[in-house]
PDB file of C-alpha atoms in Angstrom:
ATOM      1  CA  MET A   1     -61.286  24.670  -7.215  1.00 85.00           C
ATOM      2  CA  MET A   2     -57.991  23.107  -6.285  1.00 85.00           C
ATOM      3  CA  TYR A   3     -56.960  20.395  -3.836  1.00 85.00           C
ATOM      4  CA  VAL A   4     -53.493  19.240  -2.806  1.00 84.00           C
ATOM      5  CA  PHE A   5     -53.109  15.970  -0.886  1.00 84.00           C
ATOM      6  CA  ASN A   6     -50.047  14.238   0.435  1.00 82.00           C
ATOM      7  CA  ARG A   7     -49.485  10.489   0.239  1.00 79.00           C
ATOM      8  CA  ASN A   8     -51.353   9.814   3.473  1.00 80.00           C
ATOM      9  CA  GLY A   9     -54.528  11.538   2.388  1.00 79.00           C
ATOM     10  CA  VAL A  10     -54.021  14.689   4.423  1.00 82.00           C
ATOM     11  CA  CYS A  11     -55.430  17.661   2.536  1.00 82.00           C
ATOM     12  CA  LEU A  12     -52.585  20.168   2.439  1.00 82.00           C
ATOM     13  CA  LEU A  13     -54.457  22.816   0.528  1.00 84.00           C
ATOM     14  CA  TYR A  14     -57.978  23.549  -0.630  1.00 84.00           C
ATOM     15  CA  ARG A  15     -58.609  26.682  -2.707  1.00 83.00           C
ATOM     16  CA  GLU A  16     -61.912  27.759  -4.096  1.00 83.00           C
ATOM     17  CA  TRP A  17     -62.366  30.473  -6.680  1.00 82.00           C
ATOM     18  CA  HIS A  18     -65.902  29.870  -7.877  1.00 80.00           C
ATOM     19  CA  ARG A  19     -68.152  27.159  -6.495  1.00 82.00           C
ATOM     20  CA  PRO A  20     -71.904  27.712  -6.633  1.00 80.00           C
ATOM     21  CA  LEU A  21     -72.814  24.315  -5.160  1.00 77.00           C
ATOM     22  CA  LYS A  22     -71.424  22.651  -2.051  1.00 77.00           C
ATOM     23  CA  THR A  23     -72.982  19.311  -1.208  1.00 75.00           C
ATOM     24  CA  LEU A  24     -70.864  18.355   1.833  1.00 77.00           C
ATOM     25  CA  ASP A  25     -68.910  20.147   4.562  1.00 83.00           C
ATOM     26  CA  SER A  26     -65.203  20.596   3.788  1.00 81.00           C
ATOM     27  CA  GLN A  27     -63.854  17.652   5.819  1.00 84.00           C
ATOM     28  CA  GLN A  28     -66.224  15.196   4.156  1.00 86.00           C
ATOM     29  CA  ASP A  29     -65.694  16.769   0.786  1.00 87.00           C
ATOM     30  CA  GLN A  30     -61.908  16.347   1.015  1.00 88.00           C
ATOM     31  CA  LYS A  31     -62.179  12.772   2.234  1.00 88.00           C
ATOM     32  CA  LEU A  32     -64.572  11.974  -0.592  1.00 88.00           C
ATOM     33  CA  MET A  33     -62.230  13.515  -3.126  1.00 88.00           C
ATOM     34  CA  PHE A  34     -59.267  11.517  -1.879  1.00 89.00           C
ATOM     35  CA  GLY A  35     -61.328   8.327  -1.855  1.00 89.00           C
ATOM     36  CA  VAL A  36     -62.531   8.884  -5.397  1.00 89.00           C
ATOM     37  CA  LEU A  37     -58.976   9.416  -6.628  1.00 89.00           C
ATOM     38  CA  PHE A  38     -57.701   6.328  -4.876  1.00 88.00           C
ATOM     39  CA  SER A  39     -60.447   4.174  -6.359  1.00 89.00           C
ATOM     40  CA  LEU A  40     -60.125   5.644  -9.827  1.00 89.00           C
ATOM     41  CA  LYS A  41     -56.381   4.983  -9.870  1.00 87.00           C
ATOM     42  CA  SER A  42     -57.037   1.388  -8.844  1.00 87.00           C
ATOM     43  CA  PHE A  43     -59.671   1.147 -11.549  1.00 87.00           C
ATOM     44  CA  THR A  44     -57.467   2.506 -14.338  1.00 87.00           C
ATOM     45  CA  THR A  45     -54.591   0.223 -13.400  1.00 85.00           C
ATOM     46  CA  LYS A  46     -56.884  -2.788 -13.618  1.00 83.00           C
ATOM     47  CA  MET A  47     -58.573  -1.588 -16.809  1.00 82.00           C
ATOM     48  CA  ASP A  48     -55.296  -0.949 -18.609  1.00 80.00           C
ATOM     49  CA  PRO A  49     -55.561  -2.737 -21.972  1.00 76.00           C
ATOM     50  CA  ILE A  50     -51.802  -2.639 -22.640  1.00 75.00           C
ATOM     51  CA  SER A  51     -50.155  -4.307 -19.666  1.00 70.00           C
ATOM     52  CA  ALA A  52     -50.804  -8.003 -19.246  1.00 64.00           C
ATOM     53  CA  GLU A  53     -49.819  -8.333 -15.594  1.00 62.00           C
ATOM     54  CA  LYS A  54     -52.147  -6.606 -13.170  1.00 62.00           C
ATOM     55  CA  GLY A  55     -52.479  -6.680  -9.430  1.00 64.00           C
ATOM     56  CA  SER A  56     -55.828  -7.127  -7.754  1.00 67.00           C
ATOM     57  CA  LEU A  57     -58.238  -4.309  -7.059  1.00 67.00           C
ATOM     58  CA  GLY A  58     -57.944  -2.541  -3.763  1.00 65.00           C
ATOM     59  CA  VAL A  59     -54.219  -2.971  -3.330  1.00 69.00           C
ATOM     60  CA  PRO A  60     -52.676   0.436  -2.481  1.00 69.00           C
ATOM     61  CA  LEU A  61     -50.522   1.506  -5.412  1.00 70.00           C
ATOM     62  CA  LEU A  62     -47.209   3.321  -5.254  1.00 72.00           C
ATOM     63  CA  PRO A  63     -46.984   6.578  -7.200  1.00 70.00           C
ATOM     64  CA  GLY A  64     -45.917   5.753 -10.727  1.00 69.00           C
ATOM     65  CA  GLN A  65     -46.875   2.096 -10.497  1.00 72.00           C
ATOM     66  CA  GLY A  66     -49.461   1.008 -13.035  1.00 74.00           C
ATOM     67  CA  CYS A  67     -51.408   3.146 -15.445  1.00 79.00           C
ATOM     68  CA  SER A  68     -52.853   6.303 -13.901  1.00 84.00           C
ATOM     69  CA  PHE A  69     -55.535   8.624 -15.231  1.00 87.00           C
ATOM     70  CA  HIS A  70     -54.768  12.288 -15.727  1.00 89.00           C
ATOM     71  CA  SER A  71     -58.219  13.749 -16.108  1.00 90.00           C
ATOM     72  CA  PHE A  72     -61.916  13.052 -16.329  1.00 89.00           C
ATOM     73  CA  ARG A  73     -64.734  15.160 -17.647  1.00 90.00           C
ATOM     74  CA  THR A  74     -68.446  15.380 -16.913  1.00 91.00           C
ATOM     75  CA  ASN A  75     -71.003  17.705 -18.429  1.00 90.00           C
ATOM     76  CA  THR A  76     -70.513  20.320 -15.666  1.00 89.00           C
ATOM     77  CA  TYR A  77     -66.804  20.092 -14.746  1.00 89.00           C
ATOM     78  CA  LYS A  78     -63.420  18.714 -15.663  1.00 90.00           C
ATOM     79  CA  LEU A  79     -61.062  17.289 -13.069  1.00 91.00           C
ATOM     80  CA  SER A  80     -57.321  17.219 -13.804  1.00 91.00           C
ATOM     81  CA  PHE A  81     -55.021  15.163 -11.635  1.00 91.00           C
ATOM     82  CA  MET A  82     -51.276  14.838 -11.185  1.00 89.00           C
ATOM     83  CA  GLU A  83     -49.297  12.721  -8.775  1.00 88.00           C
ATOM     84  CA  SER A  84     -45.667  13.478  -8.046  1.00 87.00           C
ATOM     85  CA  PRO A  85     -43.149  10.689  -7.361  1.00 85.00           C
ATOM     86  CA  SER A  86     -43.309  11.596  -3.661  1.00 84.00           C
ATOM     87  CA  GLY A  87     -47.041  10.959  -3.544  1.00 84.00           C
ATOM     88  CA  VAL A  88     -48.205  14.583  -3.554  1.00 86.00           C
ATOM     89  CA  LYS A  89     -51.449  14.794  -5.511  1.00 88.00           C
ATOM     90  CA  ILE A  90     -52.613  17.989  -7.162  1.00 89.00           C
ATOM     91  CA  ILE A  91     -56.196  18.278  -8.387  1.00 90.00           C
ATOM     92  CA  LEU A  92     -57.770  21.088 -10.380  1.00 89.00           C
ATOM     93  CA  VAL A  93     -61.521  21.268 -10.985  1.00 89.00           C
ATOM     94  CA  THR A  94     -62.325  23.483 -13.953  1.00 87.00           C
ATOM     95  CA  HIS A  95     -64.883  24.224 -16.644  1.00 87.00           C
ATOM     96  CA  PRO A  96     -65.447  21.219 -18.945  1.00 86.00           C
ATOM     97  CA  LYS A  97     -64.184  23.077 -22.014  1.00 87.00           C
ATOM     98  CA  CYS A  98     -60.670  23.497 -20.571  1.00 84.00           C
ATOM     99  CA  GLY A  99     -57.967  21.738 -22.535  1.00 83.00           C
ATOM    100  CA  ASP A 100     -55.230  19.477 -21.282  1.00 85.00           C
ATOM    101  CA  LEU A 101     -54.003  20.921 -18.006  1.00 86.00           C
ATOM    102  CA  ARG A 102     -51.073  18.564 -17.380  1.00 87.00           C
ATOM    103  CA  GLU A 103     -48.494  21.295 -18.055  1.00 87.00           C
ATOM    104  CA  SER A 104     -50.293  23.664 -15.690  1.00 87.00           C
ATOM    105  CA  LEU A 105     -50.322  21.017 -12.986  1.00 88.00           C
ATOM    106  CA  ARG A 106     -46.602  20.507 -13.439  1.00 88.00           C
ATOM    107  CA  TYR A 107     -46.057  24.254 -13.138  1.00 88.00           C
ATOM    108  CA  ILE A 108     -48.140  24.344  -9.956  1.00 87.00           C
ATOM    109  CA  TYR A 109     -46.061  21.498  -8.589  1.00 87.00           C
ATOM    110  CA  ASN A 110     -42.950  23.573  -9.262  1.00 86.00           C
ATOM    111  CA  ILE A 111     -44.459  26.532  -7.431  1.00 85.00           C
ATOM    112  CA  TYR A 112     -45.190  24.161  -4.555  1.00 84.00           C
ATOM    113  CA  VAL A 113     -41.588  22.953  -4.499  1.00 83.00           C
ATOM    114  CA  GLU A 114     -40.176  26.486  -4.604  1.00 82.00           C
ATOM    115  CA  TYR A 115     -42.398  28.189  -2.055  1.00 81.00           C
ATOM    116  CA  VAL A 116     -43.499  25.404   0.256  1.00 79.00           C
ATOM    117  CA  MET A 117     -40.882  22.680   0.385  1.00 79.00           C
ATOM    118  CA  LYS A 118     -37.996  25.118   0.427  1.00 81.00           C
ATOM    119  CA  ASN A 119     -39.642  27.118   3.191  1.00 80.00           C
ATOM    120  CA  PRO A 120     -37.760  26.185   6.394  1.00 82.00           C
ATOM    121  CA  LEU A 121     -40.744  27.022   8.562  1.00 81.00           C
ATOM    122  CA  TYR A 122     -43.077  24.580   6.808  1.00 79.00           C
ATOM    123  CA  ALA A 123     -43.587  21.168   8.420  1.00 78.00           C
ATOM    124  CA  PRO A 124     -44.325  18.473   5.790  1.00 77.00           C
ATOM    125  CA  GLY A 125     -47.677  16.809   6.286  1.00 77.00           C
ATOM    126  CA  THR A 126     -49.406  19.894   7.634  1.00 79.00           C
ATOM    127  CA  ALA A 127     -51.705  22.350   5.902  1.00 79.00           C
ATOM    128  CA  ILE A 128     -49.974  24.907   3.710  1.00 78.00           C
ATOM    129  CA  LYS A 129     -50.071  28.420   5.156  1.00 78.00           C
ATOM    130  CA  CYS A 130     -47.376  30.166   3.110  1.00 80.00           C
ATOM    131  CA  GLU A 131     -48.359  33.657   1.928  1.00 82.00           C
ATOM    132  CA  LEU A 132     -45.965  33.739  -1.034  1.00 82.00           C
ATOM    133  CA  PHE A 133     -47.224  30.390  -2.277  1.00 83.00           C
ATOM    134  CA  ASN A 134     -50.822  31.577  -2.165  1.00 83.00           C
ATOM    135  CA  THR A 135     -50.116  34.810  -4.020  1.00 85.00           C
ATOM    136  CA  LYS A 136     -47.994  33.098  -6.676  1.00 84.00           C
ATOM    137  CA  LEU A 137     -50.695  30.470  -7.126  1.00 84.00           C
ATOM    138  CA  ASP A 138     -53.457  33.067  -7.514  1.00 85.00           C
ATOM    139  CA  GLN A 139     -51.377  34.969 -10.058  1.00 85.00           C
ATOM    140  CA  TYR A 140     -50.760  31.828 -12.083  1.00 85.00           C
ATOM    141  CA  ILE A 141     -54.370  30.677 -11.974  1.00 83.00           C
ATOM    142  CA  ARG A 142     -55.490  34.087 -13.214  1.00 82.00           C
ATOM    143  CA  THR A 143     -53.274  33.678 -16.271  1.00 83.00           C
ATOM    144  CA  ILE A 144     -54.646  30.297 -17.252  1.00 77.00           C
ATOM    145  CA  VAL A 145     -58.342  31.139 -16.750  1.00 70.00           C
TER     146      VAL A 145
ATOM    147  CA  MET B   1     -49.691  -8.308 -40.126  1.00 39.00           C
ATOM    148  CA  ALA B   2     -50.834  -7.099 -36.723  1.00 42.00           C
ATOM    149  CA  VAL B   3     -54.126  -5.255 -36.835  1.00 50.00           C
ATOM    150  CA  THR B   4     -54.437  -2.352 -34.438  1.00 57.00           C
ATOM    151  CA  VAL B   5     -57.757  -2.124 -32.704  1.00 66.00           C
ATOM    152  CA  ALA B   6     -59.246   1.232 -31.874  1.00 78.00           C
ATOM    153  CA  VAL B   7     -61.769  -0.078 -29.367  1.00 85.00           C
ATOM    154  CA  TYR B   8     -60.308  -2.395 -26.729  1.00 87.00           C
ATOM    155  CA  SER B   9     -63.469  -3.395 -24.903  1.00 89.00           C
ATOM    156  CA  LEU B  10     -67.116  -2.590 -24.277  1.00 90.00           C
ATOM    157  CA  PHE B  11     -69.147  -2.865 -21.069  1.00 91.00           C
ATOM    158  CA  ILE B  12     -72.867  -2.420 -20.548  1.00 92.00           C
ATOM    159  CA  ILE B  13     -74.209  -1.980 -17.011  1.00 93.00           C
ATOM    160  CA  ASN B  14     -77.835  -1.965 -15.906  1.00 91.00           C
ATOM    161  CA  LYS B  15     -79.297   0.722 -13.688  1.00 89.00           C
ATOM    162  CA  SER B  16     -78.363  -1.070 -10.454  1.00 89.00           C
ATOM    163  CA  GLY B  17     -74.730  -1.335 -11.483  1.00 88.00           C
ATOM    164  CA  GLY B  18     -74.661  -4.998 -12.517  1.00 89.00           C
ATOM    165  CA  LEU B  19     -72.702  -5.979 -15.619  1.00 90.00           C
ATOM    166  CA  ILE B  20     -74.997  -7.233 -18.378  1.00 91.00           C
ATOM    167  CA  PHE B  21     -72.571  -7.305 -21.287  1.00 90.00           C
ATOM    168  CA  TYR B  22     -68.792  -7.406 -21.639  1.00 90.00           C
ATOM    169  CA  LYS B  23     -66.874  -7.857 -24.883  1.00 88.00           C
ATOM    170  CA  ASP B  24     -63.142  -7.682 -25.317  1.00 86.00           C
ATOM    171  CA  TYR B  25     -61.843  -6.754 -28.771  1.00 81.00           C
ATOM    172  CA  GLY B  26     -58.130  -7.084 -28.249  1.00 76.00           C
ATOM    173  CA  SER B  27     -56.657  -5.839 -25.006  1.00 68.00           C
ATOM    174  CA  ALA B  28     -53.557  -7.541 -23.670  1.00 69.00           C
ATOM    175  CA  GLY B  29     -55.118  -8.445 -20.368  1.00 64.00           C
ATOM    176  CA  ARG B  30     -58.338 -10.279 -21.017  1.00 71.00           C
ATOM    177  CA  MET B  31     -60.356 -10.164 -17.818  1.00 77.00           C
ATOM    178  CA  ASP B  32     -62.171 -13.085 -16.254  1.00 81.00           C
ATOM    179  CA  THR B  33     -65.827 -12.771 -15.269  1.00 83.00           C
ATOM    180  CA  ASN B  34     -65.237 -11.883 -11.621  1.00 85.00           C
ATOM    181  CA  ASP B  35     -62.887  -9.062 -12.448  1.00 85.00           C
ATOM    182  CA  SER B  36     -65.163  -7.601 -15.082  1.00 87.00           C
ATOM    183  CA  LEU B  37     -68.099  -7.710 -12.650  1.00 89.00           C
ATOM    184  CA  ARG B  38     -66.063  -5.963  -9.982  1.00 89.00           C
ATOM    185  CA  LEU B  39     -64.841  -3.274 -12.337  1.00 89.00           C
ATOM    186  CA  ALA B  40     -68.333  -2.638 -13.644  1.00 90.00           C
ATOM    187  CA  SER B  41     -69.689  -2.092 -10.126  1.00 91.00           C
ATOM    188  CA  LEU B  42     -66.733   0.112  -9.283  1.00 91.00           C
ATOM    189  CA  TRP B  43     -67.412   2.243 -12.324  1.00 91.00           C
ATOM    190  CA  HIS B  44     -71.093   2.510 -11.426  1.00 92.00           C
ATOM    191  CA  SER B  45     -70.196   3.864  -7.974  1.00 91.00           C
ATOM    192  CA  MET B  46     -67.553   6.248  -9.309  1.00 90.00           C
ATOM    193  CA  HIS B  47     -70.047   7.585 -11.822  1.00 90.00           C
ATOM    194  CA  ALA B  48     -72.519   8.286  -9.029  1.00 89.00           C
ATOM    195  CA  ILE B  49     -69.944   9.870  -6.695  1.00 89.00           C
ATOM    196  CA  SER B  50     -68.645  12.140  -9.441  1.00 88.00           C
ATOM    197  CA  GLN B  51     -72.081  13.749  -9.489  1.00 87.00           C
ATOM    198  CA  GLN B  52     -71.656  14.621  -5.794  1.00 84.00           C
ATOM    199  CA  LEU B  53     -68.315  16.306  -6.386  1.00 83.00           C
ATOM    200  CA  SER B  54     -69.718  18.693  -8.950  1.00 84.00           C
ATOM    201  CA  PRO B  55     -69.213  22.394  -8.186  1.00 83.00           C
ATOM    202  CA  THR B  56     -72.426  23.271 -10.023  1.00 84.00           C
ATOM    203  CA  VAL B  57     -75.869  21.722 -10.268  1.00 83.00           C
ATOM    204  CA  GLY B  58     -76.977  19.414 -13.044  1.00 83.00           C
ATOM    205  CA  CYS B  59     -74.097  16.984 -13.236  1.00 86.00           C
ATOM    206  CA  SER B  60     -74.883  13.744 -15.021  1.00 87.00           C
ATOM    207  CA  GLY B  61     -71.685  11.826 -14.280  1.00 86.00           C
ATOM    208  CA  ILE B  62     -68.366  11.082 -15.949  1.00 90.00           C
ATOM    209  CA  GLU B  63     -68.411  11.161 -19.754  1.00 90.00           C
ATOM    210  CA  LEU B  64     -64.735  10.769 -20.479  1.00 91.00           C
ATOM    211  CA  LEU B  65     -61.825   9.442 -18.430  1.00 90.00           C
ATOM    212  CA  GLN B  66     -58.349  10.000 -19.837  1.00 90.00           C
ATOM    213  CA  ALA B  67     -55.461   7.845 -18.676  1.00 89.00           C
ATOM    214  CA  ASP B  68     -51.913   7.318 -19.912  1.00 87.00           C
ATOM    215  CA  THR B  69     -52.592   4.338 -22.148  1.00 86.00           C
ATOM    216  CA  PHE B  70     -56.332   4.461 -22.826  1.00 88.00           C
ATOM    217  CA  ASP B  71     -59.450   6.625 -22.854  1.00 90.00           C
ATOM    218  CA  LEU B  72     -62.780   5.555 -21.450  1.00 91.00           C
ATOM    219  CA  HIS B  73     -65.969   7.030 -22.932  1.00 92.00           C
ATOM    220  CA  CYS B  74     -69.235   6.547 -21.063  1.00 92.00           C
ATOM    221  CA  PHE B  75     -72.792   7.116 -22.190  1.00 92.00           C
ATOM    222  CA  GLN B  76     -75.731   6.960 -19.822  1.00 91.00           C
ATOM    223  CA  SER B  77     -79.195   6.520 -21.283  1.00 91.00           C
ATOM    224  CA  LEU B  78     -82.284   8.151 -19.766  1.00 90.00           C
ATOM    225  CA  THR B  79     -83.177   4.839 -18.142  1.00 89.00           C
ATOM    226  CA  GLY B  80     -79.879   4.614 -16.257  1.00 89.00           C
ATOM    227  CA  THR B  81     -78.214   1.974 -18.424  1.00 91.00           C
ATOM    228  CA  LYS B  82     -74.547   2.835 -18.938  1.00 92.00           C
ATOM    229  CA  PHE B  83     -72.456   1.960 -21.980  1.00 92.00           C
ATOM    230  CA  PHE B  84     -68.726   2.456 -21.790  1.00 89.00           C
ATOM    231  CA  VAL B  85     -65.887   1.708 -24.180  1.00 90.00           C
ATOM    232  CA  VAL B  86     -62.172   1.505 -23.486  1.00 89.00           C
ATOM    233  CA  CYS B  87     -60.296   2.798 -26.510  1.00 89.00           C
ATOM    234  CA  GLU B  88     -56.896   4.154 -27.506  1.00 87.00           C
ATOM    235  CA  PRO B  89     -56.075   7.665 -26.288  1.00 87.00           C
ATOM    236  CA  GLY B  90     -57.229  10.568 -28.420  1.00 79.00           C
ATOM    237  CA  ARG B  91     -59.601   8.594 -30.586  1.00 81.00           C
ATOM    238  CA  ALA B  92     -62.400  10.760 -31.979  1.00 81.00           C
ATOM    239  CA  ASN B  93     -66.012   9.815 -32.767  1.00 84.00           C
ATOM    240  CA  MET B  94     -66.497   7.628 -29.737  1.00 87.00           C
ATOM    241  CA  GLU B  95     -69.679   9.492 -28.781  1.00 88.00           C
ATOM    242  CA  ALA B  96     -71.172   8.566 -32.155  1.00 89.00           C
ATOM    243  CA  LEU B  97     -70.128   4.950 -31.698  1.00 89.00           C
ATOM    244  CA  LEU B  98     -71.750   4.836 -28.265  1.00 90.00           C
ATOM    245  CA  LYS B  99     -74.988   6.252 -29.671  1.00 91.00           C
ATOM    246  CA  ALA B 100     -74.881   3.648 -32.465  1.00 91.00           C
ATOM    247  CA  ILE B 101     -74.369   0.899 -29.882  1.00 91.00           C
ATOM    248  CA  TYR B 102     -77.328   2.260 -27.920  1.00 92.00           C
ATOM    249  CA  GLU B 103     -79.470   2.028 -31.061  1.00 91.00           C
ATOM    250  CA  LEU B 104     -78.357  -1.558 -31.631  1.00 90.00           C
ATOM    251  CA  TYR B 105     -79.196  -2.302 -28.006  1.00 90.00           C
ATOM    252  CA  THR B 106     -82.731  -0.956 -28.393  1.00 90.00           C
ATOM    253  CA  ASP B 107     -83.240  -2.791 -31.683  1.00 88.00           C
ATOM    254  CA  PHE B 108     -81.773  -6.206 -30.910  1.00 88.00           C
ATOM    255  CA  VAL B 109     -82.023  -6.523 -27.140  1.00 87.00           C
ATOM    256  CA  LEU B 110     -84.995  -4.535 -25.900  1.00 87.00           C
ATOM    257  CA  LYS B 111     -87.229  -5.534 -28.777  1.00 88.00           C
ATOM    258  CA  ASN B 112     -86.331  -9.185 -28.285  1.00 87.00           C
ATOM    259  CA  PRO B 113     -89.364 -10.765 -26.563  1.00 89.00           C
ATOM    260  CA  PHE B 114     -87.205 -13.403 -24.859  1.00 88.00           C
ATOM    261  CA  TYR B 115     -84.895 -10.910 -23.205  1.00 86.00           C
ATOM    262  CA  GLU B 116     -85.514 -10.179 -19.516  1.00 85.00           C
ATOM    263  CA  MET B 117     -84.776  -6.655 -18.361  1.00 85.00           C
ATOM    264  CA  GLU B 118     -81.567  -6.112 -16.348  1.00 85.00           C
ATOM    265  CA  MET B 119     -80.368  -9.653 -17.126  1.00 86.00           C
ATOM    266  CA  PRO B 120     -77.112 -10.511 -18.969  1.00 88.00           C
ATOM    267  CA  ILE B 121     -77.485 -10.066 -22.721  1.00 86.00           C
ATOM    268  CA  ARG B 122     -77.433 -13.286 -24.765  1.00 86.00           C
ATOM    269  CA  CYS B 123     -78.685 -12.142 -28.180  1.00 86.00           C
ATOM    270  CA  GLU B 124     -76.765 -13.401 -31.240  1.00 87.00           C
ATOM    271  CA  LEU B 125     -77.965 -10.681 -33.576  1.00 87.00           C
ATOM    272  CA  PHE B 126     -76.840  -8.039 -31.112  1.00 88.00           C
ATOM    273  CA  ASP B 127     -73.332  -9.553 -30.917  1.00 89.00           C
ATOM    274  CA  LEU B 128     -73.113  -9.779 -34.695  1.00 90.00           C
ATOM    275  CA  ASN B 129     -74.202  -6.245 -35.401  1.00 89.00           C
ATOM    276  CA  LEU B 130     -72.066  -4.931 -32.568  1.00 89.00           C
ATOM    277  CA  SER B 131     -68.916  -6.550 -33.998  1.00 88.00           C
ATOM    278  CA  GLN B 132     -69.713  -4.990 -37.352  1.00 88.00           C
ATOM    279  CA  ALA B 133     -70.183  -1.547 -35.832  1.00 86.00           C
ATOM    280  CA  VAL B 134     -66.935  -1.798 -33.867  1.00 84.00           C
ATOM    281  CA  GLN B 135     -64.886  -3.154 -36.830  1.00 82.00           C
ATOM    282  CA  ARG B 136     -66.161  -0.312 -39.005  1.00 76.00           C
ATOM    283  CA  ASP B 137     -64.501   1.994 -36.561  1.00 65.00           C
ATOM    284  CA  ARG B 138     -61.039   0.488 -36.988  1.00 60.00           C
ATOM    285  CA  PRO B 139     -58.209   2.665 -38.276  1.00 55.00           C
ATOM    286  CA  PRO B 140     -57.564   1.866 -41.981  1.00 55.00           C
ATOM    287  CA  VAL B 141     -55.224  -1.070 -42.600  1.00 52.00           C
ATOM    288  CA  PHE B 142     -52.858  -0.476 -45.518  1.00 53.00           C
ATOM    289  CA  PRO B 143     -52.499  -3.596 -47.698  1.00 54.00           C
ATOM    290  CA  GLY B 144     -49.179  -4.827 -49.057  1.00 50.00           C
ATOM    291  CA  ARG B 145     -46.941  -3.520 -46.255  1.00 47.00           C
TER     292      ARG B 145
END
């Protein structure tokens, strides 16, 4: 599966290619996902063993501020995460054996920039409904699976 | 000569999410008790929520979290007690270390007749053996440099 959120938590895109189990309806699922990412970012910034100066938990962090995680893995799935400097978050949920997907996420971000941001009919902050973006995305995902 | 530590810190949480053991082996930001308690509870909740986000059945929670400056390995026993270590990125053999720590826990904590279940761990022998197990895992230090 794939999620794209903007900096305010609005889910711009949700794509599903293979999902046998759905525990919540899509609205709740997206809100939960965003909440988990927010908390995990807060957690990793606080846990960071390298930097001595840390803010307190629960303070909203700017993109790029503090240490951020890029993936986590459980026994049934692997979640890869990337945040752009503008606050756009891209999440890919894959099989646990997948390797490091940071390059793929960066490529997907580039596809987003080309086909969505440069589309004059797209209003930022709304759900993505661009045909070309969807086809390009599907093509790319097929190559990495 | 500065010694590099592979394992930065270790946390043990009981099945209700309370922190029962925290040891810091050399991170730059040593945490005070309140912060470590908060982080432990946060991790407990994140671990539980990650099971809800799973696209397939049978998820047992986060096993590995990868961030920019550290990795976090988590092991959950059958009783619900979680052991997690914060270590440097890309370090191998952490699963084995966690299993070894679990064995030490059963030997020196659970078999201790004065230890109350779910309470903070105050067993000297456990601390001693734990330090030995963690030091054994250090990257080799070359003498005479």
